[in-house]
Coordinates of C-alpha atoms and ligand atoms in Angstrom, one line a residue:
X2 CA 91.8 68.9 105.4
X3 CA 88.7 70.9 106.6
X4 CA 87.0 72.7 104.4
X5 CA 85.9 76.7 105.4
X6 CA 82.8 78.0 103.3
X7 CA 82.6 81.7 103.7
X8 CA 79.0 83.6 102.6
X9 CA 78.7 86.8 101.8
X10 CA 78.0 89.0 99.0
X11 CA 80.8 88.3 96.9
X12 CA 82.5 90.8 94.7
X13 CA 85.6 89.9 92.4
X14 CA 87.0 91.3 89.7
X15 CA 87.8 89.9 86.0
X16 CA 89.5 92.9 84.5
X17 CA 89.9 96.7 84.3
X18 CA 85.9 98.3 84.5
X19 CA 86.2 100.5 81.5
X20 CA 82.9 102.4 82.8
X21 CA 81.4 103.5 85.9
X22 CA 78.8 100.5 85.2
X23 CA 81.2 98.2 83.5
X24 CA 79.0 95.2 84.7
X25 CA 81.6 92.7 82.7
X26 CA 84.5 93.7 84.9
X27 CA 83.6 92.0 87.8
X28 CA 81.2 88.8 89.3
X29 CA 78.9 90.0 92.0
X30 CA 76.9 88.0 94.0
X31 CA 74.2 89.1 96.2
X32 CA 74.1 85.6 98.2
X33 CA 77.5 84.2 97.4
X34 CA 80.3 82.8 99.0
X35 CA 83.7 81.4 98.7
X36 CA 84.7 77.7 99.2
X37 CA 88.6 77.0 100.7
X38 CA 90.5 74.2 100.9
X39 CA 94.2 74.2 102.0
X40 CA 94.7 77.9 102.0
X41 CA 93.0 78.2 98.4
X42 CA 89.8 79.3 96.9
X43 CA 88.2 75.4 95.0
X44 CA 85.2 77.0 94.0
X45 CA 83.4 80.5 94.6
X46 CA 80.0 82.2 93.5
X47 CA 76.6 81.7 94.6
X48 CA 75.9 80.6 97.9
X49 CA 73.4 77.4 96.8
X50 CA 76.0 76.1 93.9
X51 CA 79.0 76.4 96.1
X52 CA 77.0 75.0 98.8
X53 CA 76.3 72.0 97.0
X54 CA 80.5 71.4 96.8
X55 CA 81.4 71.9 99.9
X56 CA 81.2 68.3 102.5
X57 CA 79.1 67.9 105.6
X58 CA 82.0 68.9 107.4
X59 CA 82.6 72.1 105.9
X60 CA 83.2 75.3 108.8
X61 CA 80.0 77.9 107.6
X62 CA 80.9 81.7 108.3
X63 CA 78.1 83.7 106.9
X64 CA 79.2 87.6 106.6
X65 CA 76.2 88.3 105.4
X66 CA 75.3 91.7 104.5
X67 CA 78.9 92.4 104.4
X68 CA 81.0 92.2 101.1
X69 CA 83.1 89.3 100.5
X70 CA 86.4 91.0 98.5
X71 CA 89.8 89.5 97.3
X72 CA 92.7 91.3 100.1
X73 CA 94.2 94.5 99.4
X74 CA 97.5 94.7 97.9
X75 CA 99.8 97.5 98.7
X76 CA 102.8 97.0 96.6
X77 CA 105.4 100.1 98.2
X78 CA 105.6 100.2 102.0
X79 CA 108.0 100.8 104.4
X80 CA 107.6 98.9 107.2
X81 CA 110.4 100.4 109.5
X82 CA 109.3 103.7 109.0
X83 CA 106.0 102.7 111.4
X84 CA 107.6 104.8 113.7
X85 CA 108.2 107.8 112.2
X86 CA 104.9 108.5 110.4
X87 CA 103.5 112.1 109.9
X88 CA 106.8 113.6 111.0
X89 CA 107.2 117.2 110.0
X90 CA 109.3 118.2 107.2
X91 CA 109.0 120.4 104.1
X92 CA 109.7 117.4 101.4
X93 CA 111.3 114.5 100.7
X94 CA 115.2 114.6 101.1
X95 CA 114.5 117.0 104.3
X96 CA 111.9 114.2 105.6
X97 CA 114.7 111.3 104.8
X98 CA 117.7 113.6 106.5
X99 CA 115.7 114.3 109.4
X100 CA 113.5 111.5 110.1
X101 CA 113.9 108.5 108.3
X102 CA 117.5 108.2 108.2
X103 CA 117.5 108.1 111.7
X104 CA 114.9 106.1 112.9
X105 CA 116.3 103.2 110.3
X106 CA 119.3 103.3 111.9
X107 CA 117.4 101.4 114.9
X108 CA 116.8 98.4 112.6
X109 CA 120.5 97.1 113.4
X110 CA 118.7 95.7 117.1
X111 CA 117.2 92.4 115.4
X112 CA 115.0 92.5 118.8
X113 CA 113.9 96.6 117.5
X114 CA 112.9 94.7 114.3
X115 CA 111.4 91.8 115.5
X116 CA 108.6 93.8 117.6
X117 CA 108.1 96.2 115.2
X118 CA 107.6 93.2 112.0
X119 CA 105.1 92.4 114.7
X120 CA 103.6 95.5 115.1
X121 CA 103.3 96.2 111.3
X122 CA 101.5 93.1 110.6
X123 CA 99.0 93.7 113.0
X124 CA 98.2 96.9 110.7
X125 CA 98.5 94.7 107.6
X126 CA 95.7 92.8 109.2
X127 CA 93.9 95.1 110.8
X128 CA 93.5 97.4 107.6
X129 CA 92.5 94.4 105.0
X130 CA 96.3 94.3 103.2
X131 CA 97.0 90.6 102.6
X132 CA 100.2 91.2 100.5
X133 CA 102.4 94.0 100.4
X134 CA 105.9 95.0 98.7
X135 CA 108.3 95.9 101.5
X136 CA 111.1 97.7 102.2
X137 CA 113.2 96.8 105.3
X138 CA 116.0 98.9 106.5
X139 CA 120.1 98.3 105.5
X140 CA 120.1 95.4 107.7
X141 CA 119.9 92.0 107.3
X142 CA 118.0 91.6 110.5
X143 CA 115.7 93.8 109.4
X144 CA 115.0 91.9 106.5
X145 CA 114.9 88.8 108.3
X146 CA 112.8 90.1 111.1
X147 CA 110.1 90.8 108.3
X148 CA 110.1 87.0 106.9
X149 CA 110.0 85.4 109.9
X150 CA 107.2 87.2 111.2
X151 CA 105.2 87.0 107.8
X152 CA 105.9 83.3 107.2
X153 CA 104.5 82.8 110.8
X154 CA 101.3 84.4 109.6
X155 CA 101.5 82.6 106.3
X156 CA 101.2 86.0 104.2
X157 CA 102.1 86.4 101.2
X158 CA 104.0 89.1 101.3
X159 CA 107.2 90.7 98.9
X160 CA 110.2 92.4 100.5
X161 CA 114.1 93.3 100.4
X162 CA 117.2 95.1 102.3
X163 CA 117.9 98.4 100.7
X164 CA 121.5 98.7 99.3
X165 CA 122.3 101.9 100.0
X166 CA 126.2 102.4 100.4
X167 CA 126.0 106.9 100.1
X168 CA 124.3 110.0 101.0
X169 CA 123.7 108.8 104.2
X170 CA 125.0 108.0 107.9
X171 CA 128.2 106.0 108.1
X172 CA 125.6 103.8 110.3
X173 CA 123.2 102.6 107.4
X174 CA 125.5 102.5 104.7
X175 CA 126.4 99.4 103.2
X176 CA 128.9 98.3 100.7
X177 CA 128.4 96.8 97.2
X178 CA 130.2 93.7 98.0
X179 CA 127.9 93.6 100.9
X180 CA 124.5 94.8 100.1
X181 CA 124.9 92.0 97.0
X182 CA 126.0 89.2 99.6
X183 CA 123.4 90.1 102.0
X184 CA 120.7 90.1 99.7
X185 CA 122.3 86.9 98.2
X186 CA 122.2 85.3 101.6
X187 CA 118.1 86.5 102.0
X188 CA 117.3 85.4 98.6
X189 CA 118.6 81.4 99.1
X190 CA 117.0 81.5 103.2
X191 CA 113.7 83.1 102.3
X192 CA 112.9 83.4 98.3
X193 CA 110.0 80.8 97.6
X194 CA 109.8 80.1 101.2
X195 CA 105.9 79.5 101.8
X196 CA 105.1 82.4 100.6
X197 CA 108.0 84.9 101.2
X198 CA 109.6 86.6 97.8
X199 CA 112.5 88.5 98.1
X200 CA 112.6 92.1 95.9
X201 CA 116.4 93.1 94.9
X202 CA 116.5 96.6 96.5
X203 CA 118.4 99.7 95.4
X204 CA 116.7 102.2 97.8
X205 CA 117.0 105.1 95.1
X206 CA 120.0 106.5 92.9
X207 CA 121.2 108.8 95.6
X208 CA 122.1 106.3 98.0
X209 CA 124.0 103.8 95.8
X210 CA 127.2 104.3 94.2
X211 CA 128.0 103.6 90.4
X212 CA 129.2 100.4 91.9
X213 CA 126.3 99.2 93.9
X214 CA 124.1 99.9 90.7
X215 CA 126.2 97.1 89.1
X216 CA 125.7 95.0 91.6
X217 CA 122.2 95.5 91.5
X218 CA 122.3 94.8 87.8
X219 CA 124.2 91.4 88.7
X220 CA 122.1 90.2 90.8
X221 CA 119.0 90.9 88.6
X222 CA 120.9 88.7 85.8
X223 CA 121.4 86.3 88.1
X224 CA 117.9 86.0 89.7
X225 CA 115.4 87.4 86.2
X226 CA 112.6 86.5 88.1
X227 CA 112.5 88.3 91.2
X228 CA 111.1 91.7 91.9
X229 CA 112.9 94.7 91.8
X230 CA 111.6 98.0 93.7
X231 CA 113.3 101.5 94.3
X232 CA 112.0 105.3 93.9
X233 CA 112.0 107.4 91.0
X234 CA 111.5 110.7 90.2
X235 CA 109.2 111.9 93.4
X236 CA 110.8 115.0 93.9
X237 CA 112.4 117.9 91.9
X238 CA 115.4 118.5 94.5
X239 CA 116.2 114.8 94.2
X240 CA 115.8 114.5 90.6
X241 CA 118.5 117.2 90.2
X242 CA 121.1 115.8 92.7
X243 CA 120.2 112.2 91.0
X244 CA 121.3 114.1 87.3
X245 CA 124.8 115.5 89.0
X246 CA 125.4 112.2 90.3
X247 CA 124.9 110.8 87.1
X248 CA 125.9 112.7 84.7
X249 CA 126.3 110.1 81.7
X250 CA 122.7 108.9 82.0
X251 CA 119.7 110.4 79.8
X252 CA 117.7 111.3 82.5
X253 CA 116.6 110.0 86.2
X254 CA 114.6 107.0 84.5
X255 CA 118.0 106.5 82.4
X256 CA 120.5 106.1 85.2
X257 CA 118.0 102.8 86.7
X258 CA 118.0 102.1 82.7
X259 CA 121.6 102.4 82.1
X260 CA 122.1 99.3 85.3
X261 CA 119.4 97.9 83.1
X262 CA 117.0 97.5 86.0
X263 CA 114.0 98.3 84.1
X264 CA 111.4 95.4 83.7
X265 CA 108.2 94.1 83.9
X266 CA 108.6 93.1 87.5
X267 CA 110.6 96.6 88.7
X268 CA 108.4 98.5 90.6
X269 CA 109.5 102.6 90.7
X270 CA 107.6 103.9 93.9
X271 CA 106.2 108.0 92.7
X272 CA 107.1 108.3 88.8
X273 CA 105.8 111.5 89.5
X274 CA 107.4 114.2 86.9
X275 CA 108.5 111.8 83.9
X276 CA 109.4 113.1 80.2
X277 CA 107.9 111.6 77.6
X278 CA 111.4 109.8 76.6
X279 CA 110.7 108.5 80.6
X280 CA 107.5 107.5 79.9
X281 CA 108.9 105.5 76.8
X282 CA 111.1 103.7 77.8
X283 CA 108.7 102.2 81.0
X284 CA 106.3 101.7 78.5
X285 CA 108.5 99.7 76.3
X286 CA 110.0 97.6 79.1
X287 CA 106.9 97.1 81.0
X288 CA 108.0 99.1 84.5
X289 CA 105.8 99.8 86.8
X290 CA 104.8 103.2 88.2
X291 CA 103.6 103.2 91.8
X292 CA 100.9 106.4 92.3
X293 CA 101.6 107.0 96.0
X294 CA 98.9 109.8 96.4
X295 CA 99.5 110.1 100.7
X296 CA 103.2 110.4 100.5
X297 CA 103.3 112.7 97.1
X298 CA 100.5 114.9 99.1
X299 CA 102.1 114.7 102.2
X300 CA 105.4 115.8 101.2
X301 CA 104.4 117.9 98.9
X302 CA 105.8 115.8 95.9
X303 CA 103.7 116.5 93.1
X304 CA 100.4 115.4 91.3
X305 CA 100.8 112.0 90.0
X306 CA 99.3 112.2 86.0
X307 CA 97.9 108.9 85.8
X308 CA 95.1 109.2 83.1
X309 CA 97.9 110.1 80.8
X310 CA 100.5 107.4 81.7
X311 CA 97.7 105.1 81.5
X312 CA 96.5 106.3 78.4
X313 CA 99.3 107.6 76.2
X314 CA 99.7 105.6 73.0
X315 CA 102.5 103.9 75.2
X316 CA 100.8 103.4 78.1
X317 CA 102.7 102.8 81.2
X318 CA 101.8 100.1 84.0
X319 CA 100.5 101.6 87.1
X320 CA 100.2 100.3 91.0
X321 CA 99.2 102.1 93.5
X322 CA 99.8 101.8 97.5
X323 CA 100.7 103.6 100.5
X324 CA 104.2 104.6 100.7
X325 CA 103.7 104.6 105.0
X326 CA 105.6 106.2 106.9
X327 CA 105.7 109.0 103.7
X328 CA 102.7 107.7 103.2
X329 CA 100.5 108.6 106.5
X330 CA 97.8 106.1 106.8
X331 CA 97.8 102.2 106.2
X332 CA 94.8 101.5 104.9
X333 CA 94.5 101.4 101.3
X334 CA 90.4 102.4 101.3
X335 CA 92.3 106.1 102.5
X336 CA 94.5 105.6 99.6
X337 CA 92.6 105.4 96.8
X338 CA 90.4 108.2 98.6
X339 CA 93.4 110.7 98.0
X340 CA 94.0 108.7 94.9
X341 CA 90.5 110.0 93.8
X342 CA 91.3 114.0 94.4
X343 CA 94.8 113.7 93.0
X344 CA 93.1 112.9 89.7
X345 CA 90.3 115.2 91.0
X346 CA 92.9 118.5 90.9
X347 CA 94.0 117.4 87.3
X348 CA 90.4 117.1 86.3
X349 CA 90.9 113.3 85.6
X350 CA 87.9 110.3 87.1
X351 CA 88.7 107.1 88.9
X352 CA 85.1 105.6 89.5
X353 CA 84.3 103.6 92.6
X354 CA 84.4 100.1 90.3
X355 CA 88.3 101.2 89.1
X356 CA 89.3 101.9 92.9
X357 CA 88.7 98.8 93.9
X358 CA 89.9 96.8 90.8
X359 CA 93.4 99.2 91.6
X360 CA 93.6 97.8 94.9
X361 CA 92.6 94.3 94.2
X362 CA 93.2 92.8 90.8
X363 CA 94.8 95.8 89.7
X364 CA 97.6 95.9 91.8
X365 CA 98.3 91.8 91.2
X366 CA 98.3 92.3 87.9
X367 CA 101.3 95.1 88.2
X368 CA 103.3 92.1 90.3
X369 CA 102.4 89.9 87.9
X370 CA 101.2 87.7 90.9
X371 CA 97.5 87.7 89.5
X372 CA 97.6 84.0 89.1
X373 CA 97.5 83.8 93.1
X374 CA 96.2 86.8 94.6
X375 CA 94.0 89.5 93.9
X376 CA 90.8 88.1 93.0
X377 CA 88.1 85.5 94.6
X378 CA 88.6 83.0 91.6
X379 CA 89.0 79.1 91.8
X380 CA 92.8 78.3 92.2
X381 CA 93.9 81.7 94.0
X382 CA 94.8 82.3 97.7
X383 CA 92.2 82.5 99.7
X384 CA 93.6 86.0 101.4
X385 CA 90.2 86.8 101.8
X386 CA 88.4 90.3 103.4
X387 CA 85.1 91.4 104.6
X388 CA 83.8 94.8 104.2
X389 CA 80.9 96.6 105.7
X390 CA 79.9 100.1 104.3
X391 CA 78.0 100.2 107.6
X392 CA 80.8 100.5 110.1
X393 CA 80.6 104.1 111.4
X394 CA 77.7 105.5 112.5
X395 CA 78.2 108.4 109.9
X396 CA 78.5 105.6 107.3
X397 CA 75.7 104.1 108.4
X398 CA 73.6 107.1 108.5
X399 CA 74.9 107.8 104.5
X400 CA 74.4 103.7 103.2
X401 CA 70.3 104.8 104.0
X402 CA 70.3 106.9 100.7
X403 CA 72.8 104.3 98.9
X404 CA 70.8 102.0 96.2
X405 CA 74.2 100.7 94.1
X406 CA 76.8 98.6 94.2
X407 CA 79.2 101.0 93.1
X408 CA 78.2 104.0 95.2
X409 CA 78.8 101.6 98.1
X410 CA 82.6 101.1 96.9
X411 CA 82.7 105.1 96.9
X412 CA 81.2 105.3 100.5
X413 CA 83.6 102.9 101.4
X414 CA 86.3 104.5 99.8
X415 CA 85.1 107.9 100.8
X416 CA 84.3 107.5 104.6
X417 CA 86.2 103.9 105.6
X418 CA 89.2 102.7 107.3
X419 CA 90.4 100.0 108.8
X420 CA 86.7 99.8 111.3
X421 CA 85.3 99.0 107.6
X422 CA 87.5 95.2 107.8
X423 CA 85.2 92.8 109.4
X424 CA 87.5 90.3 108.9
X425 CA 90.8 89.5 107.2
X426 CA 91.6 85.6 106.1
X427 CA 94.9 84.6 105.4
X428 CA 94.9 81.8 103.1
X429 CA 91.4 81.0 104.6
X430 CA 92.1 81.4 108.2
X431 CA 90.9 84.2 109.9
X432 CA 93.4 86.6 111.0
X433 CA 91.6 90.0 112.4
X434 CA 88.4 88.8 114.9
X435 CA 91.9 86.7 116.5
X436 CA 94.0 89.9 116.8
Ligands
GUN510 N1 113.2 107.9 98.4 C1 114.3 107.2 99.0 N2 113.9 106.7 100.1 C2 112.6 107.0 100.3 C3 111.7 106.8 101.4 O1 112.0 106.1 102.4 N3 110.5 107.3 101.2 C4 110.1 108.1 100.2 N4 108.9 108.6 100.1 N5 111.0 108.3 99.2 C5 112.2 107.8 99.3
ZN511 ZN1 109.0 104.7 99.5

């Protein structure tokens, strides 16, 4: 198998920076580069040691100046909402009425979801996101649409079928007997395919019936290790319907408690306005929150309070991703840029070093998939991305007066896009310069 050795200055974090200057949470390398074999990183660091690994007939990229960077992650996306983003609505259940429930229903045409899976990769590589945590629409096609296209590309990638069998048109309901066998049938064709996982998929306690939620809860005793992802608590019109709907549970966080859904890999997209009690019990159980700072701005949801899940005596795990087509831009550098003046407005700090470990390492960690992805160390996936702070003029014009390493993560943060990806590998091949 051919060997690709990628230069550039390498960056790759080891853990959470604690400081704006924690040097110890990440390996830096001014001349580095990143050895692959097979789709996985053998050896990375600097360029003369890994060099010195690598055979005669090893394929030499050199990015040079650009940074070498472990993918993004962006672990809550819709991808058949690619259609509908920045549609005008007042908040959430208005946007879902108006919008979104309509536009999913086009999801039944496998052919609709076949060129839009299409599509939404592009953006996936395009923007530097190497694995993301999908939702597809009711329908099985849609679901399947998304895997084929993904395993094509050989991306690592995590998505499921929302059950959702209420509260919305006769046309993308399902029913619990359904939803289960349908995600059933997309767990034994796709689940550990390459690299396709499947995530069980309640959309949200509005839109599934006492019933479904048992089903849910059956098929997460039945399958303990895969993912499971819905919304909670993003909106104070949606918490109260969720509390009439469920009137025996504590509290919104209680009803997903109750179907015992809660767990180290259940991912709750918003987790905005949580009580303390909430905040508990995700603590205890090691659920995920998902900071969407796009969608909560864009539809007005609320200010997500992550300094004080993150820091509370039980402190709650934390993602953070896009949310698209709530969420209204792909590319997770814009992300963690809103992410910043969320915390900004609550007088809480991210620094430049924590961005990026949020986006890399970070968000692996909070799938538990940080064995694989999310970092530029021997044994992972090589889902590889270049970045260069230079790639606007107005960037350019700002990197003149930038001497550090960290205030060239905020100017990328600050001012990039998707024009800041050079280049996106996928498991060592490149993916973006062959768009
Ligand atoms: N809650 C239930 N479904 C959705 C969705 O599609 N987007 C957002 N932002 N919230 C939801
Ligand atoms: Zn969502």
């Amino acid at each position: 198998m051919t060997q690709r050795l990628i230069r550039g200055r390498l960056l790759s974090f080891l853990d959470a920076p604690q400081s704006l200057d924690d040097h110890a949470a990440y390996r830096y390398e001014e001349d580095g580069a990143v050895l692959v074999e097979d789709g996985v990183i053998t050896t990375s660091g600097d360029y003369a040691t890994v060099r010195a690994q690598a055979g005669e007939g090893a394929i030499v990229t050199d990015h040079r100046p650009h940074l070498l960077s472990a993918g993004f992650i962006d672990p809550h996306i819709h991808y058949v909402q690619a259609q509908i983003i920045g549609s005008y609505a007042a908040a959430l259940l208005e946007w879902l009425n108006t919008y979104t429930f309509v536009e999913e229903q086009r999801f039944n045409d496998a052919e609709h979801a076949t060129r839009i899976s299409a599509a939404f990769f592009d953006e996936m590589v395009r923007h530097g996101t190497t694995t993301a945590v999908a939702y597809c629409s009711v329908h099985k096609a849609s679901a399947e649409a998304f895997f084929a296209e993904s395993h094509r590309r050989n991306m690592r990638m995590i998505a499921g079928k929302v059950m959702m069998d209420r509260n919305a048109p006769e046309a993308l309901r399902d029913t619990p007997q359904s939803g289960y066998d349908d995600t059933k049938a997309l767990i034994a064709s796709w689940h550990g395919k390459g690299r396709q996982h499947v995530a069980i998929t309640p959309r949200f306690a509005i839109t599934s019936s006492p019933e479904q939620m048992e089903m849910a809860q059956t098929l997460m005793r039945e399958y303990p290790d895969l993912h499971m992802q819905t919304h909670l608590s993003e909106n104070h019109a949606e918490i109260t319907f969720t509390k009439e709907l469920f009137p025996w549970c504590d509290d919104y966080t209680g009803v997903y408690e109750h179907y015992e859904l809660l767990g180290p890999k259940s991912l709750f997209g918003h987790s905005i306005h949580l009580s303390d009690r909430e905040a508990d019990v995700m603590s205890e159980t090691g659920s995920v929150a998902v900071f969407c700072p796009t969608s909560n701005l864009f539809l007005g949801s609320g200010l997500f309070d992550l300094k004080t899940l993150d820091e509370r005596d039980k402190p709650v795990r934390i993602a953070i991703a896009t949310d698209v087509g709530g969420g209204t831009n792909y590319s997770m550098l814009r992300t963690v840029d809103e992410g910043y003046k969320v915390l900004q407005l609550q007088g809480q700090r991210m620094t430049p070093l924590e961005s990026f470990y949020r986006i890399t390492l970070g968000n692996a960690r909070a799938l538990s998939l940080d064995d694989r992805i999310g970092s530029l160390e021997p044994g992972r996936d090589a889902d590889i991305i270049v970045l260069d702070a230079r790639a606007t003029p107005a960037m350019a014009l700002r990197m003149e007066t930038v001497g550090k390493l960290s205030e060239e993560l905020f100017l990328l943060q600050t001012l990039g896009d998707d024009r800041a990806i050079v280049e996106t590998y996928i498991a060592g091949a490149p993916a973006k310069s062959v768009l």
